[in-house]
C-alpha cells in the first residue's frame, strides 16, 4: 500500500469553478500536511501548510485535514487560468522527517 | 540570482557518460535535498544534507553520488546510468533539517534523459 494516494487527474474546470483536490494516506503518525503547486518547467512551491486536523484558509485556497479518515483536501474558490498547474500533497510525521508526496493532480482552468 | 538554481536545465547522456548536476541556493539555508520526479510517481527523496553532512541516503544506487562542499552548493554526480534513470531531478533547500515550518524551497529541476 502506498503511503499517500492522490488521483492524478487530469482535471479540467471552467474559470470561476470551485476545485476540490484530495489525498488519502495510510500512516496515522503523519501530523504535518502540505500542498505544493508545480507549474510546467518549474519546481514545486509551497501553497499551504497545516498541522494536525482542521481547516486553514489563505485567500481563495482552503486546506482541510481529517485525521480520523486519513484524508486531506485542498479547495480552490473562483478558480483562475493562472491556477492551472500540478498540485502535490505532502505529509510528514514530524519536523525533520522525510516528506511523503502524492503523485500530483494536473489541473487546467479553462477561460 | 535568487532562490534555488539548478544547472543544466536539460541533459542528455549515454549510459557510459559521466556528468554532474549542480544546485545552488541563495537563501542562507542549511539543509539541501535531491529528489527524483518521474511521470505518474511521487517525488522520491534521494539524499539529504544538513550542515554539509549527509544525513539520509534512501537506498539510492551507487551510480548516483552526491557532494555538498558547503551549505550553498549541492552536486549530483552521475555515471553509468540506465534509461530508467531518465527523470526530472529536483534540488530543494530548507532552513535546516528540523525546520519547524517544514517549508522546502525547490529549484526548477534538471530534465535528464539517458539514452
PDB file of N, CA and C in Angstrom, chain B residues 30-99:
ATOM      1  N   UNK B  30      20.474  25.709   5.537  1.00  0.00           N
ATOM      2  CA  UNK B  30      21.492  24.761   5.967  1.00  0.00           C
ATOM      3  C   UNK B  30      21.211  23.321   5.554  1.00  0.00           C
ATOM      4  N   UNK B  31      20.039  23.053   5.041  1.00  0.00           N
ATOM      5  CA  UNK B  31      19.706  21.699   4.600  1.00  0.00           C
ATOM      6  C   UNK B  31      19.432  21.717   3.107  1.00  0.00           C
ATOM      7  N   UNK B  32      19.925  20.710   2.408  1.00  0.00           N
ATOM      8  CA  UNK B  32      19.697  20.592   0.966  1.00  0.00           C
ATOM      9  C   UNK B  32      19.327  19.158   0.622  1.00  0.00           C
ATOM     10  N   UNK B  33      18.541  19.015  -0.434  1.00  0.00           N
ATOM     11  CA  UNK B  33      17.951  17.728  -0.774  1.00  0.00           C
ATOM     12  C   UNK B  33      18.033  17.478  -2.278  1.00  0.00           C
ATOM     13  N   UNK B  34      18.170  16.214  -2.651  1.00  0.00           N
ATOM     14  CA  UNK B  34      17.954  15.789  -4.031  1.00  0.00           C
ATOM     15  C   UNK B  34      16.713  14.904  -4.072  1.00  0.00           C
ATOM     16  N   UNK B  35      15.806  15.216  -5.040  1.00  0.00           N
ATOM     17  CA  UNK B  35      14.627  14.412  -5.289  1.00  0.00           C
ATOM     18  C   UNK B  35      14.641  13.963  -6.748  1.00  0.00           C
ATOM     19  N   UNK B  36      13.992  12.830  -6.998  1.00  0.00           N
ATOM     20  CA  UNK B  36      13.749  12.362  -8.362  1.00  0.00           C
ATOM     21  C   UNK B  36      12.249  12.414  -8.608  1.00  0.00           C
ATOM     22  N   UNK B  37      11.860  13.038  -9.733  1.00  0.00           N
ATOM     23  CA  UNK B  37      10.445  13.103 -10.088  1.00  0.00           C
ATOM     24  C   UNK B  37      10.233  12.420 -11.429  1.00  0.00           C
ATOM     25  N   UNK B  38       9.528  11.295 -11.401  1.00  0.00           N
ATOM     26  CA  UNK B  38       9.190  10.553 -12.623  1.00  0.00           C
ATOM     27  C   UNK B  38       7.697  10.689 -12.873  1.00  0.00           C
ATOM     28  N   UNK B  39       7.323  10.556 -14.134  1.00  0.00           N
ATOM     29  CA  UNK B  39       5.910  10.676 -14.515  1.00  0.00           C
ATOM     30  C   UNK B  39       5.072   9.659 -13.748  1.00  0.00           C
ATOM     31  N   UNK B  40       3.946  10.116 -13.243  1.00  0.00           N
ATOM     32  CA  UNK B  40       2.964   9.272 -12.570  1.00  0.00           C
ATOM     33  C   UNK B  40       3.474   8.656 -11.278  1.00  0.00           C
ATOM     34  N   UNK B  41       4.588   9.167 -10.756  1.00  0.00           N
ATOM     35  CA  UNK B  41       5.138   8.647  -9.497  1.00  0.00           C
ATOM     36  C   UNK B  41       5.318   9.795  -8.505  1.00  0.00           C
ATOM     37  N   UNK B  42       5.249   9.492  -7.213  1.00  0.00           N
ATOM     38  CA  UNK B  42       5.519  10.550  -6.222  1.00  0.00           C
ATOM     39  C   UNK B  42       6.973  10.977  -6.269  1.00  0.00           C
ATOM     40  N   UNK B  43       7.218  12.176  -5.781  1.00  0.00           N
ATOM     41  CA  UNK B  43       8.608  12.608  -5.620  1.00  0.00           C
ATOM     42  C   UNK B  43       9.335  11.614  -4.729  1.00  0.00           C
ATOM     43  N   UNK B  44      10.537  11.221  -5.158  1.00  0.00           N
ATOM     44  CA  UNK B  44      11.335  10.284  -4.372  1.00  0.00           C
ATOM     45  C   UNK B  44      12.521  11.027  -3.770  1.00  0.00           C
ATOM     46  N   UNK B  45      12.597  11.029  -2.458  1.00  0.00           N
ATOM     47  CA  UNK B  45      13.753  11.635  -1.806  1.00  0.00           C
ATOM     48  C   UNK B  45      14.968  10.743  -2.032  1.00  0.00           C
ATOM     49  N   UNK B  46      16.070  11.368  -2.469  1.00  0.00           N
ATOM     50  CA  UNK B  46      17.293  10.602  -2.727  1.00  0.00           C
ATOM     51  C   UNK B  46      18.309  10.815  -1.612  1.00  0.00           C
ATOM     52  N   UNK B  47      18.673  12.060  -1.401  1.00  0.00           N
ATOM     53  CA  UNK B  47      19.727  12.389  -0.425  1.00  0.00           C
ATOM     54  C   UNK B  47      19.337  13.642   0.351  1.00  0.00           C
ATOM     55  N   UNK B  48      19.822  13.714   1.593  1.00  0.00           N
ATOM     56  CA  UNK B  48      19.647  14.895   2.426  1.00  0.00           C
ATOM     57  C   UNK B  48      20.987  15.274   3.026  1.00  0.00           C
ATOM     58  N   UNK B  49      21.299  16.546   2.965  1.00  0.00           N
ATOM     59  CA  UNK B  49      22.468  17.092   3.657  1.00  0.00           C
ATOM     60  C   UNK B  49      21.987  18.142   4.646  1.00  0.00           C
ATOM     61  N   UNK B  50      22.502  18.069   5.863  1.00  0.00           N
ATOM     62  CA  UNK B  50      22.199  19.049   6.886  1.00  0.00           C
ATOM     63  C   UNK B  50      23.520  19.587   7.412  1.00  0.00           C
ATOM     64  N   UNK B  51      23.730  20.879   7.276  1.00  0.00           N
ATOM     65  CA  UNK B  51      25.006  21.495   7.657  1.00  0.00           C
ATOM     66  C   UNK B  51      26.183  20.731   7.027  1.00  0.00           C
ATOM     67  N   UNK B  52      26.058  20.476   5.744  1.00  0.00           N
ATOM     68  CA  UNK B  52      27.078  19.845   4.868  1.00  0.00           C
ATOM     69  C   UNK B  52      27.285  18.361   5.155  1.00  0.00           C
ATOM     70  N   UNK B  53      26.591  17.799   6.116  1.00  0.00           N
ATOM     71  CA  UNK B  53      26.752  16.375   6.412  1.00  0.00           C
ATOM     72  C   UNK B  53      25.583  15.596   5.810  1.00  0.00           C
ATOM     73  N   UNK B  54      25.907  14.494   5.138  1.00  0.00           N
ATOM     74  CA  UNK B  54      24.833  13.674   4.584  1.00  0.00           C
ATOM     75  C   UNK B  54      24.125  12.956   5.721  1.00  0.00           C
ATOM     76  N   UNK B  55      22.827  13.168   5.814  1.00  0.00           N
ATOM     77  CA  UNK B  55      22.069  12.563   6.900  1.00  0.00           C
ATOM     78  C   UNK B  55      21.140  11.457   6.416  1.00  0.00           C
ATOM     79  N   UNK B  56      20.833  11.463   5.123  1.00  0.00           N
ATOM     80  CA  UNK B  56      19.948  10.426   4.607  1.00  0.00           C
ATOM     81  C   UNK B  56      20.351  10.018   3.198  1.00  0.00           C
ATOM     82  N   UNK B  57      20.285   8.733   2.956  1.00  0.00           N
ATOM     83  CA  UNK B  57      20.505   8.159   1.626  1.00  0.00           C
ATOM     84  C   UNK B  57      19.436   7.090   1.487  1.00  0.00           C
ATOM     85  N   UNK B  58      18.442   7.385   0.672  1.00  0.00           N
ATOM     86  CA  UNK B  58      17.284   6.485   0.599  1.00  0.00           C
ATOM     87  C   UNK B  58      17.510   5.350  -0.391  1.00  0.00           C
ATOM     88  N   UNK B  59      18.499   4.502  -0.059  1.00  0.00           N
ATOM     89  CA  UNK B  59      18.761   3.305  -0.872  1.00  0.00           C
ATOM     90  C   UNK B  59      18.952   3.646  -2.343  1.00  0.00           C
ATOM     91  N   UNK B  60      19.699   4.717  -2.576  1.00  0.00           N
ATOM     92  CA  UNK B  60      19.931   5.146  -3.948  1.00  0.00           C
ATOM     93  C   UNK B  60      21.111   4.361  -4.527  1.00  0.00           C
ATOM     94  N   UNK B  61      20.995   3.892  -5.777  1.00  0.00           N
ATOM     95  CA  UNK B  61      22.103   3.142  -6.387  1.00  0.00           C
ATOM     96  C   UNK B  61      23.387   3.959  -6.411  1.00  0.00           C
ATOM     97  N   UNK B  62      24.505   3.279  -6.358  1.00  0.00           N
ATOM     98  CA  UNK B  62      25.807   3.963  -6.266  1.00  0.00           C
ATOM     99  C   UNK B  62      26.179   4.710  -7.540  1.00  0.00           C
ATOM    100  N   UNK B  63      25.445   4.507  -8.615  1.00  0.00           N
ATOM    101  CA  UNK B  63      25.723   5.289  -9.829  1.00  0.00           C
ATOM    102  C   UNK B  63      25.332   6.766  -9.653  1.00  0.00           C
ATOM    103  N   UNK B  64      24.645   7.076  -8.557  1.00  0.00           N
ATOM    104  CA  UNK B  64      24.360   8.455  -8.164  1.00  0.00           C
ATOM    105  C   UNK B  64      25.233   8.777  -6.953  1.00  0.00           C
ATOM    106  N   UNK B  65      26.024   9.842  -7.064  1.00  0.00           N
ATOM    107  CA  UNK B  65      26.944  10.174  -5.985  1.00  0.00           C
ATOM    108  C   UNK B  65      26.792  11.653  -5.643  1.00  0.00           C
ATOM    109  N   UNK B  66      26.295  11.978  -4.443  1.00  0.00           N
ATOM    110  CA  UNK B  66      26.116  13.380  -4.086  1.00  0.00           C
ATOM    111  C   UNK B  66      27.392  13.977  -3.490  1.00  0.00           C
ATOM    112  N   UNK B  67      27.445  15.303  -3.574  1.00  0.00           N
ATOM    113  CA  UNK B  67      28.564  16.023  -2.957  1.00  0.00           C
ATOM    114  C   UNK B  67      28.045  17.363  -2.476  1.00  0.00           C
ATOM    115  N   UNK B  68      28.403  17.743  -1.253  1.00  0.00           N
ATOM    116  CA  UNK B  68      27.963  19.018  -0.693  1.00  0.00           C
ATOM    117  C   UNK B  68      29.176  19.736  -0.114  1.00  0.00           C
ATOM    118  N   UNK B  69      29.876  20.529  -0.923  1.00  0.00           N
ATOM    119  CA  UNK B  69      31.098  21.186  -0.451  1.00  0.00           C
ATOM    120  C   UNK B  69      30.841  22.273   0.583  1.00  0.00           C
ATOM    121  N   UNK B  70      29.677  22.888   0.533  1.00  0.00           N
ATOM    122  CA  UNK B  70      29.300  23.906   1.521  1.00  0.00           C
ATOM    123  C   UNK B  70      27.776  23.984   1.563  1.00  0.00           C
ATOM    124  N   UNK B  71      27.250  24.773   2.477  1.00  0.00           N
ATOM    125  CA  UNK B  71      25.798  24.797   2.677  1.00  0.00           C
ATOM    126  C   UNK B  71      25.039  25.379   1.495  1.00  0.00           C
ATOM    127  N   UNK B  72      25.730  26.053   0.584  1.00  0.00           N
ATOM    128  CA  UNK B  72      25.041  26.693  -0.536  1.00  0.00           C
ATOM    129  C   UNK B  72      25.055  25.863  -1.811  1.00  0.00           C
ATOM    130  N   UNK B  73      25.909  24.868  -1.883  1.00  0.00           N
ATOM    131  CA  UNK B  73      26.071  24.128  -3.127  1.00  0.00           C
ATOM    132  C   UNK B  73      25.876  22.634  -2.915  1.00  0.00           C
ATOM    133  N   UNK B  74      25.243  22.031  -3.900  1.00  0.00           N
ATOM    134  CA  UNK B  74      24.994  20.591  -3.871  1.00  0.00           C
ATOM    135  C   UNK B  74      25.182  20.062  -5.286  1.00  0.00           C
ATOM    136  N   UNK B  75      25.887  18.945  -5.372  1.00  0.00           N
ATOM    137  CA  UNK B  75      26.107  18.328  -6.679  1.00  0.00           C
ATOM    138  C   UNK B  75      25.554  16.911  -6.670  1.00  0.00           C
ATOM    139  N   UNK B  76      25.199  16.442  -7.852  1.00  0.00           N
ATOM    140  CA  UNK B  76      24.838  15.037  -8.022  1.00  0.00           C
ATOM    141  C   UNK B  76      25.651  14.515  -9.200  1.00  0.00           C
ATOM    142  N   UNK B  77      26.611  13.659  -8.884  1.00  0.00           N
ATOM    143  CA  UNK B  77      27.482  13.096  -9.911  1.00  0.00           C
ATOM    144  C   UNK B  77      26.853  11.815 -10.451  1.00  0.00           C
ATOM    145  N   UNK B  78      26.833  11.721 -11.770  1.00  0.00           N
ATOM    146  CA  UNK B  78      26.149  10.621 -12.447  1.00  0.00           C
ATOM    147  C   UNK B  78      27.141   9.805 -13.274  1.00  0.00           C
ATOM    148  N   UNK B  79      27.075   8.488 -13.173  1.00  0.00           N
ATOM    149  CA  UNK B  79      27.923   7.662 -14.038  1.00  0.00           C
ATOM    150  C   UNK B  79      27.264   6.320 -14.284  1.00  0.00           C
ATOM    151  N   UNK B  80      27.439   5.816 -15.478  1.00  0.00           N
ATOM    152  CA  UNK B  80      26.857   4.545 -15.941  1.00  0.00           C
ATOM    153  C   UNK B  80      25.388   4.446 -15.595  1.00  0.00           C
ATOM    154  N   UNK B  81      24.623   5.471 -15.975  1.00  0.00           N
ATOM    155  CA  UNK B  81      23.190   5.465 -15.689  1.00  0.00           C
ATOM    156  C   UNK B  81      22.448   4.530 -16.624  1.00  0.00           C
ATOM    157  N   UNK B  82      21.213   4.236 -16.243  1.00  0.00           N
ATOM    158  CA  UNK B  82      20.326   3.381 -17.019  1.00  0.00           C
ATOM    159  C   UNK B  82      19.187   4.225 -17.596  1.00  0.00           C
ATOM    160  N   UNK B  83      18.572   3.764 -18.678  1.00  0.00           N
ATOM    161  CA  UNK B  83      17.451   4.531 -19.248  1.00  0.00           C
ATOM    162  C   UNK B  83      16.349   4.822 -18.227  1.00  0.00           C
ATOM    163  N   UNK B  84      16.123   3.919 -17.265  1.00  0.00           N
ATOM    164  CA  UNK B  84      15.066   4.166 -16.270  1.00  0.00           C
ATOM    165  C   UNK B  84      15.429   5.282 -15.289  1.00  0.00           C
ATOM    166  N   UNK B  85      16.646   5.780 -15.368  1.00  0.00           N
ATOM    167  CA  UNK B  85      17.029   6.925 -14.544  1.00  0.00           C
ATOM    168  C   UNK B  85      16.596   8.248 -15.161  1.00  0.00           C
ATOM    169  N   UNK B  86      16.065   8.202 -16.357  1.00  0.00           N
ATOM    170  CA  UNK B  86      15.549   9.413 -17.003  1.00  0.00           C
ATOM    171  C   UNK B  86      14.401   9.964 -16.172  1.00  0.00           C
ATOM    172  N   UNK B  87      14.502  11.241 -15.794  1.00  0.00           N
ATOM    173  CA  UNK B  87      13.515  11.850 -14.903  1.00  0.00           C
ATOM    174  C   UNK B  87      13.858  13.321 -14.739  1.00  0.00           C
ATOM    175  N   UNK B  88      13.046  14.004 -13.954  1.00  0.00           N
ATOM    176  CA  UNK B  88      13.343  15.366 -13.522  1.00  0.00           C
ATOM    177  C   UNK B  88      14.003  15.278 -12.145  1.00  0.00           C
ATOM    178  N   UNK B  89      15.188  15.842 -12.020  1.00  0.00           N
ATOM    179  CA  UNK B  89      15.903  15.816 -10.745  1.00  0.00           C
ATOM    180  C   UNK B  89      15.797  17.195 -10.108  1.00  0.00           C
ATOM    181  N   UNK B  90      15.195  17.199  -8.944  1.00  0.00           N
ATOM    182  CA  UNK B  90      14.905  18.438  -8.246  1.00  0.00           C
ATOM    183  C   UNK B  90      15.798  18.588  -7.031  1.00  0.00           C
ATOM    184  N   UNK B  91      16.312  19.788  -6.871  1.00  0.00           N
ATOM    185  CA  UNK B  91      17.068  20.140  -5.673  1.00  0.00           C
ATOM    186  C   UNK B  91      16.159  21.013  -4.806  1.00  0.00           C
ATOM    187  N   UNK B  92      16.274  20.881  -3.505  1.00  0.00           N
ATOM    188  CA  UNK B  92      15.494  21.710  -2.591  1.00  0.00           C
ATOM    189  C   UNK B  92      16.363  22.100  -1.413  1.00  0.00           C
ATOM    190  N   UNK B  93      15.953  23.154  -0.735  1.00  0.00           N
ATOM    191  CA  UNK B  93      16.659  23.546   0.492  1.00  0.00           C
ATOM    192  C   UNK B  93      15.642  23.969   1.536  1.00  0.00           C
ATOM    193  N   UNK B  94      16.044  23.894   2.796  1.00  0.00           N
ATOM    194  CA  UNK B  94      15.225  24.390   3.886  1.00  0.00           C
ATOM    195  C   UNK B  94      16.145  24.969   4.956  1.00  0.00           C
ATOM    196  N   UNK B  95      15.542  25.697   5.890  1.00  0.00           N
ATOM    197  CA  UNK B  95      16.351  26.368   6.898  1.00  0.00           C
ATOM    198  C   UNK B  95      17.293  25.381   7.580  1.00  0.00           C
ATOM    199  N   UNK B  96      16.721  24.267   8.007  1.00  0.00           N
ATOM    200  CA  UNK B  96      17.524  23.164   8.499  1.00  0.00           C
ATOM    201  C   UNK B  96      16.688  21.917   8.386  1.00  0.00           C
ATOM    202  N   UNK B  97      17.259  20.755   8.694  1.00  0.00           N
ATOM    203  CA  UNK B  97      16.527  19.511   8.548  1.00  0.00           C
ATOM    204  C   UNK B  97      15.349  19.454   9.513  1.00  0.00           C
ATOM    205  N   UNK B  98      15.422  20.240  10.563  1.00  0.00           N
ATOM    206  CA  UNK B  98      14.348  20.211  11.555  1.00  0.00           C
ATOM    207  C   UNK B  98      13.564  21.521  11.554  1.00  0.00           C
ATOM    208  N   UNK B  99      13.460  22.163  10.386  1.00  0.00           N
ATOM    209  CA  UNK B  99      12.691  23.410  10.287  1.00  0.00           C
ATOM    210  C   UNK B  99      11.283  23.197  10.796  1.00  0.00           C
TER     211      UNK B  99
END
